[in-house]
Short mmCIF file of C-alpha atoms in Angstrom, two decimals:
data_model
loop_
_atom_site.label_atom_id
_atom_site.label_comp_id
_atom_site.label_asym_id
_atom_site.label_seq_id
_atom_site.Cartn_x
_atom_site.Cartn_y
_atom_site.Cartn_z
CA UNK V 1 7.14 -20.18 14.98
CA UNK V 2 3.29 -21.20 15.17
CA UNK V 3 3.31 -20.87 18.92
CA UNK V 4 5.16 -18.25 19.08
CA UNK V 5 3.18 -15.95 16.48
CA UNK V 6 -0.13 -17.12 18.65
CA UNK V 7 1.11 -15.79 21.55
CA UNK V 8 1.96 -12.34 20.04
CA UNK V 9 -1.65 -12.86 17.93
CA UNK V 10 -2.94 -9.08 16.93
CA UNK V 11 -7.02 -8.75 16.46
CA UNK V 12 -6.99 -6.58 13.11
CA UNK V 13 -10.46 -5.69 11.99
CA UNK V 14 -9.09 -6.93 8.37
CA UNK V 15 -8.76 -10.24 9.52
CA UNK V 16 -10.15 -13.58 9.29
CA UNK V 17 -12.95 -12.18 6.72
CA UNK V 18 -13.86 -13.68 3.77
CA UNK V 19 -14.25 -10.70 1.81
CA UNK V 20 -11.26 -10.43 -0.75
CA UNK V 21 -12.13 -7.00 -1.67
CA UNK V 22 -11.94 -5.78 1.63
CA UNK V 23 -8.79 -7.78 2.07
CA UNK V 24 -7.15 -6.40 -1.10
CA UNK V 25 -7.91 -3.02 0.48
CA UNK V 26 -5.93 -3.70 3.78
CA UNK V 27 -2.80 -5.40 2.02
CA UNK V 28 -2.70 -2.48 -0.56
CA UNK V 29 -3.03 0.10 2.47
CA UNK V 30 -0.42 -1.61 4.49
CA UNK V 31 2.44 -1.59 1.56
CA UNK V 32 4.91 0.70 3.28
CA UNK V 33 2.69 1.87 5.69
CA UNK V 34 3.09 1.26 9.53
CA UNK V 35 -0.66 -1.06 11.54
CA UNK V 36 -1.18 2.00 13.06
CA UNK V 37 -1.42 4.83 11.11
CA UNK V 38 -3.84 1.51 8.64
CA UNK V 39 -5.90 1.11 11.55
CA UNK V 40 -7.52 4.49 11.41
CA UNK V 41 -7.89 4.72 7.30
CA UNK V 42 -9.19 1.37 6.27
CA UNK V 43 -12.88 0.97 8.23
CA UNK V 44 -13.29 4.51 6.92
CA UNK V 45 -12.35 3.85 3.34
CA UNK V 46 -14.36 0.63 3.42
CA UNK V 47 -17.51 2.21 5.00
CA UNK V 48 -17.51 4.89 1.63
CA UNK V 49 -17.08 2.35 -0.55
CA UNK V 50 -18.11 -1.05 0.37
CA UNK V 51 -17.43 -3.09 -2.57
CA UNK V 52 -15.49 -3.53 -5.71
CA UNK V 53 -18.58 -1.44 -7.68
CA UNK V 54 -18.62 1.24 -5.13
CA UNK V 55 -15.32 2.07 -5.36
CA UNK V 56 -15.60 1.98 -9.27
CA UNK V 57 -18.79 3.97 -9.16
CA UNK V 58 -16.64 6.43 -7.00
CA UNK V 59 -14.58 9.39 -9.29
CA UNK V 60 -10.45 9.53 -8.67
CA UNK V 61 -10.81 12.67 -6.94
CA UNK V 62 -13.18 11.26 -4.21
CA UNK V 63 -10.79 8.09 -3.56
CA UNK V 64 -7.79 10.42 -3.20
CA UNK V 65 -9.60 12.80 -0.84
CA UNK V 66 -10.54 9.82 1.14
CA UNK V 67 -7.02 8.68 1.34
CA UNK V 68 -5.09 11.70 1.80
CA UNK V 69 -2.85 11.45 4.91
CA UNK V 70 -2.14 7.62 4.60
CA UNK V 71 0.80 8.47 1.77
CA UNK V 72 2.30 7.17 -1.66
CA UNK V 73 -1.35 7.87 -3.10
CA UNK V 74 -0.05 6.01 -6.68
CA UNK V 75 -1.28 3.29 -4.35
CA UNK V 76 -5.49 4.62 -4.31
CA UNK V 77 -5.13 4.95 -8.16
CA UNK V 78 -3.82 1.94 -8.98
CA UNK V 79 -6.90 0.25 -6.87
CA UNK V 80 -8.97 2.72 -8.70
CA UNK V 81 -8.17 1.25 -11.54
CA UNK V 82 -8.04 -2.51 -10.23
CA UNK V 83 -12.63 -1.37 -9.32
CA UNK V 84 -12.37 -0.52 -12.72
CA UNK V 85 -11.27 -3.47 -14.30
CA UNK V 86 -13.03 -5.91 -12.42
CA UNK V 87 -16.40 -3.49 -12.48
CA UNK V 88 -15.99 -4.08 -15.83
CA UNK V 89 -14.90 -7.78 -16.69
CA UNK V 90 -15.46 -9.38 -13.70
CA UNK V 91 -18.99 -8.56 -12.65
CA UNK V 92 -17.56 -6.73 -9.26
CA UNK V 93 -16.03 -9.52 -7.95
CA UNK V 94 -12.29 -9.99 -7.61
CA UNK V 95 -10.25 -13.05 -9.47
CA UNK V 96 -9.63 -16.35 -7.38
CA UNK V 97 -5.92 -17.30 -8.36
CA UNK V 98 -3.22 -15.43 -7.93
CA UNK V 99 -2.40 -15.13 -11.43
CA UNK V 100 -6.07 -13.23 -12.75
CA UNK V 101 -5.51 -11.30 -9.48
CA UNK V 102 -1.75 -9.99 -11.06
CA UNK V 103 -2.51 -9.08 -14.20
CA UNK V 104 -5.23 -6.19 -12.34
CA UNK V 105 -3.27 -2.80 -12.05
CA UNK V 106 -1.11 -2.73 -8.50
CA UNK V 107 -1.52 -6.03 -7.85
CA UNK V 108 2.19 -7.99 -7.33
CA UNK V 109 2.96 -11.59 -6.27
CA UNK V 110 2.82 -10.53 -2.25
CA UNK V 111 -0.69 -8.86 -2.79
CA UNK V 112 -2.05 -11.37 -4.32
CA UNK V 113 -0.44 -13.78 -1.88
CA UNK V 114 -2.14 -12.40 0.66
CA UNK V 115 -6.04 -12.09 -0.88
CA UNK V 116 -5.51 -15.89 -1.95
CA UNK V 117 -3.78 -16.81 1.38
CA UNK V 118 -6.04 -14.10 4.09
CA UNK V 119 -9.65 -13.72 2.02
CA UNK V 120 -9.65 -16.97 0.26
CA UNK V 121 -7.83 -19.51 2.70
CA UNK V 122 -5.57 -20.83 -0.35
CA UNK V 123 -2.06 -21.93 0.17
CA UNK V 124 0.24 -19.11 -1.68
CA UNK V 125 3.72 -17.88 -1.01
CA UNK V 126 3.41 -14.80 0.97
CA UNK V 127 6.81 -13.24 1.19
CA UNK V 128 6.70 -9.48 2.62
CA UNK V 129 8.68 -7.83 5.23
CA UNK V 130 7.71 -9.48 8.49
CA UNK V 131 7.61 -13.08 7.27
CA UNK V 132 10.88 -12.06 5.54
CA UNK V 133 12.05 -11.17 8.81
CA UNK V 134 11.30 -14.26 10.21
CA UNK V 135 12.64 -15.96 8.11
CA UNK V 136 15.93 -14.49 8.04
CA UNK V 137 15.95 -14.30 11.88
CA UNK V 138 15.51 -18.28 12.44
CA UNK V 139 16.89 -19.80 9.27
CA UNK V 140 19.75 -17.41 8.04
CA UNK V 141 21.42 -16.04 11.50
CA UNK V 142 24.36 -13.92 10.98
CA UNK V 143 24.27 -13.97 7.11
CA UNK V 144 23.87 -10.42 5.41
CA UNK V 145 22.61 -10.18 1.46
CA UNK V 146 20.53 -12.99 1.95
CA UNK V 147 18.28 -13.13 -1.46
CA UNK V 148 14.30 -13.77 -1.64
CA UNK V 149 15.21 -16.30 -3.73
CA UNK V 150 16.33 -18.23 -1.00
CA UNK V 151 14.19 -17.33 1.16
CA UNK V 152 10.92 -17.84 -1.00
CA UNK V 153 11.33 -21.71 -1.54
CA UNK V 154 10.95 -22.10 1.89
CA UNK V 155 7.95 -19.90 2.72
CA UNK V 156 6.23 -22.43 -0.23
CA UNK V 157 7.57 -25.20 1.76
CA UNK V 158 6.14 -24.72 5.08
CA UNK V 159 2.89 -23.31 4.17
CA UNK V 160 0.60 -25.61 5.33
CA UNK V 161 -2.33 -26.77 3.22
CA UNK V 162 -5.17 -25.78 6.08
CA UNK V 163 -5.37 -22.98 8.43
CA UNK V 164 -3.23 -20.46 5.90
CA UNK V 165 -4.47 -17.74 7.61
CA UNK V 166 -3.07 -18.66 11.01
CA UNK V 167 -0.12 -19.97 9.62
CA UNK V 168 0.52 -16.39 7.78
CA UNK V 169 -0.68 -14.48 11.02
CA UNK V 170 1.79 -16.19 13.02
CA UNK V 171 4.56 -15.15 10.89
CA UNK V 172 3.58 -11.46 10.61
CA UNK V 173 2.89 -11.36 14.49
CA UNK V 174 6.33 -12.85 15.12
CA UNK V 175 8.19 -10.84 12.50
CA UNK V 176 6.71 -7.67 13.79
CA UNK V 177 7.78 -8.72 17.42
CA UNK V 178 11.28 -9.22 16.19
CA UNK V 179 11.47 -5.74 14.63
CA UNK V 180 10.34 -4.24 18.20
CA UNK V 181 12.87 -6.07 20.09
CA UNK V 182 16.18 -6.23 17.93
CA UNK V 183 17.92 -4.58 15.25
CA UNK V 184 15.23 -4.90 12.12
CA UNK V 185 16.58 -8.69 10.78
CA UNK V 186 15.43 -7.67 7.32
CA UNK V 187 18.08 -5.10 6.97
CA UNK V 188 19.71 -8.08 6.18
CA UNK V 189 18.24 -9.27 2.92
CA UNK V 190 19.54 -8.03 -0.09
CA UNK V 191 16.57 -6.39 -0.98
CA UNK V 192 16.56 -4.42 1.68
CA UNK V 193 16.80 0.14 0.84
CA UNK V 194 16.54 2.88 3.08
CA UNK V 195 12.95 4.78 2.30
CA UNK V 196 14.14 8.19 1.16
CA UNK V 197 13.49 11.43 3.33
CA UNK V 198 9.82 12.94 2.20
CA UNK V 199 10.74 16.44 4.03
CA UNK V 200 11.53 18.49 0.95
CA UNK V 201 11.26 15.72 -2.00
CA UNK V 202 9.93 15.95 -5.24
CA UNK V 203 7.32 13.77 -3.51
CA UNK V 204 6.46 15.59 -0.56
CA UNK V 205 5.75 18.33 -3.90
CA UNK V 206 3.86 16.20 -5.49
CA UNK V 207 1.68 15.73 -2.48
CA UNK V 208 1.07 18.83 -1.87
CA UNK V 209 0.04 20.31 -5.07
CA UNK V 210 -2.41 16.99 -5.27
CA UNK V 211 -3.59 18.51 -1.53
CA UNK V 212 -4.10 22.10 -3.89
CA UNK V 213 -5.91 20.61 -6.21
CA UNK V 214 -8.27 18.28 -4.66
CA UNK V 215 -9.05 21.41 -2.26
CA UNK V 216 -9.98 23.01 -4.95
CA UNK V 217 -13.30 21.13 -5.59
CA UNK V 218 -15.61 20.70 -8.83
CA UNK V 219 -14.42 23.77 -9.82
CA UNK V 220 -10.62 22.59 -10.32
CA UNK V 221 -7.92 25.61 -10.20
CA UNK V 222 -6.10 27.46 -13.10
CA UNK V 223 -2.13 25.79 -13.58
CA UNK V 224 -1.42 29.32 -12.17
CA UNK V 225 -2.83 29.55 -9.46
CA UNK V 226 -2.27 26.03 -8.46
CA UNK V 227 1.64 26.72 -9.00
CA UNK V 228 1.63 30.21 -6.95
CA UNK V 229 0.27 28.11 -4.05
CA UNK V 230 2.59 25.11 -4.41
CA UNK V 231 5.96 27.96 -4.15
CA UNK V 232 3.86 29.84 -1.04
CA UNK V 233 3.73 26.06 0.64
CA UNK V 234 6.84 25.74 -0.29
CA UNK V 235 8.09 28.67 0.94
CA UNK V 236 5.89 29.42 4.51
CA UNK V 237 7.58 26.06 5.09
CA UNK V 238 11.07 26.97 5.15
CA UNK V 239 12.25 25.14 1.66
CA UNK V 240 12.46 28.05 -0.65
CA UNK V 241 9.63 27.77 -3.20
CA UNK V 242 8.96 26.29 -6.55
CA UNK V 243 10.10 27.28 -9.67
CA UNK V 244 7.05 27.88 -12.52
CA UNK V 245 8.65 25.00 -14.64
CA UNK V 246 9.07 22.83 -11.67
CA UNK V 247 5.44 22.93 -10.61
CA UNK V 248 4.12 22.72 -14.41
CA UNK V 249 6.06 20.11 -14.79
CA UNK V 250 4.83 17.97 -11.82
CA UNK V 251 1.03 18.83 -12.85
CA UNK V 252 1.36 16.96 -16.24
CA UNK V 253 2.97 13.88 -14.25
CA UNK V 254 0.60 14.10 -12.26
CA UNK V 255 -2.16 14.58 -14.32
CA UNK V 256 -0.36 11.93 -16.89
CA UNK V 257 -0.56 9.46 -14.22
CA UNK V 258 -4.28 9.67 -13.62
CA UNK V 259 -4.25 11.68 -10.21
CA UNK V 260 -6.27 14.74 -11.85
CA UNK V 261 -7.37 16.22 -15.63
CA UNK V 262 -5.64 19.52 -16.81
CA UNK V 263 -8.33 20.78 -19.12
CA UNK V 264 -7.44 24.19 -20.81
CA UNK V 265 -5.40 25.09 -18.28
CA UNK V 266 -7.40 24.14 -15.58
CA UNK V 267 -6.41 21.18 -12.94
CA UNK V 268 -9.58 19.30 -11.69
CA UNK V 269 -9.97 16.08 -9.72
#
């Protein structure tokens, strides 16, 4: 599998640095989210805020205009937050074992996996969908439902303890070769699901009434207004508006989640 992933080796700019920050910024970015679409965001988000204190320094608003277009923005809050926390405690730097780097907001057992394993050089078990695939392709042919739980013992196993970096490069490069040239293997794990359409979710709304109000600016936009331009989205679009409720409704998640403040009636970033 070694070989074979150096053969197929891509040259990501978020590679082979030793810079866990920017690391933690790819692997969060690339949760869900195709190489491609990542390659364009990340040297931008990096280049307005460099480190762990920049991006703390930086307000909510400004790291959610930055990422707008890259999707699932729960994703730039939650790293928001992780700045925050280790801005705070941590004296700007991130943790150096997995388990510090867990208990920061966003942060699961493949994230972390992959600061200790990509910024850090550490041995870790780094289980996401490529080296899943992988996995599944050479060790479990044929089998559907296959569990993580199987497959996880043996990721640990042949992780070696130098060169984790090429080891885990390999095994993305190879799993993302596999996907390109037969049906996707990790359909067959058991934790496999089917992302749901965005085109006319209560997502896509949520989106786009986080697009309204971070257009808005400094000067934020009444609940109003910001609903009356959520149903005329909604509607020049071809998916027949927004109910007042509806749109009230997602502002306080919204706003309850930490995406924007809704201050006397007003919705600011």
């Amino acid at each position: 599998m070694r070989s074979e992933g150096a053969r197929l080796y891509r040259d990501l700019p978020w590679r082979n640095l030793d810079d866990a920050y920017a690391v933690l910024v790819s692997e969060v970015m690339l949760q869900q989210t195709q190489v491609k679409r990542v390659l364009g965001f990340w040297p931008r988000f990096l280049a307005a805020f460099p480190t762990v204190d920049a991006l703390a320094a930086a307000s909510t608003g400004e790291v959610l205009e930055l990422w707008q277009g890259l999707g699932y923005n729960r994703r730039a809050v939650a790293l928001k937050r992780c700045a925050d926390a280790c801005a705070r405690d941590n004296a700007g730097r991130l943790p150096a074992t997995a388990e510090e780097l867990e208990k920061l907001p966003g942060i699961g057992p493949a994230t972390a996996a992959g600061v200790m394993a990509f910024a850090y050089g550490k041995p870790a078990l780094y289980l996401e969908t490529n080296v899943r695939t992988v996995f599944l392709h050479e060790l479990f042919p044929g089998q559907a439902g296959v569990k993580d739980s199987a497959i996880a013992p043996l990721v640990a196993a042949t992780c070696p303890g130098k060169d984790v970096r090429g080891w885990y490069y390999a095994l993305l490069d190879y799993g993302a070769h596999l996907k390109s040239v037969l049906p996707n293997p990790s359909r067959r794990s058991a934790h496999h699901t089917r992302q749901s359409a965005f085109e006319g979710s209560r997502r896509q709304k949520r989106a786009e009434l986080l697009r309204i109000v971070l257009a808005a600016g400094a000067e934020g936009v009444p609940l109003d207004g910001a609903a009356a331009a959520l149903d005329e989205e909604e509607r020049a679009a071809g998916r027949g508006g927004v109910e007042r409720g509806l749109a009230e409704e997602l502002a306080h998640e919204l706003a309850g989640e930490g995406f924007f403040r809704c201050e006397d009636g007003i919705l600011r970033a």
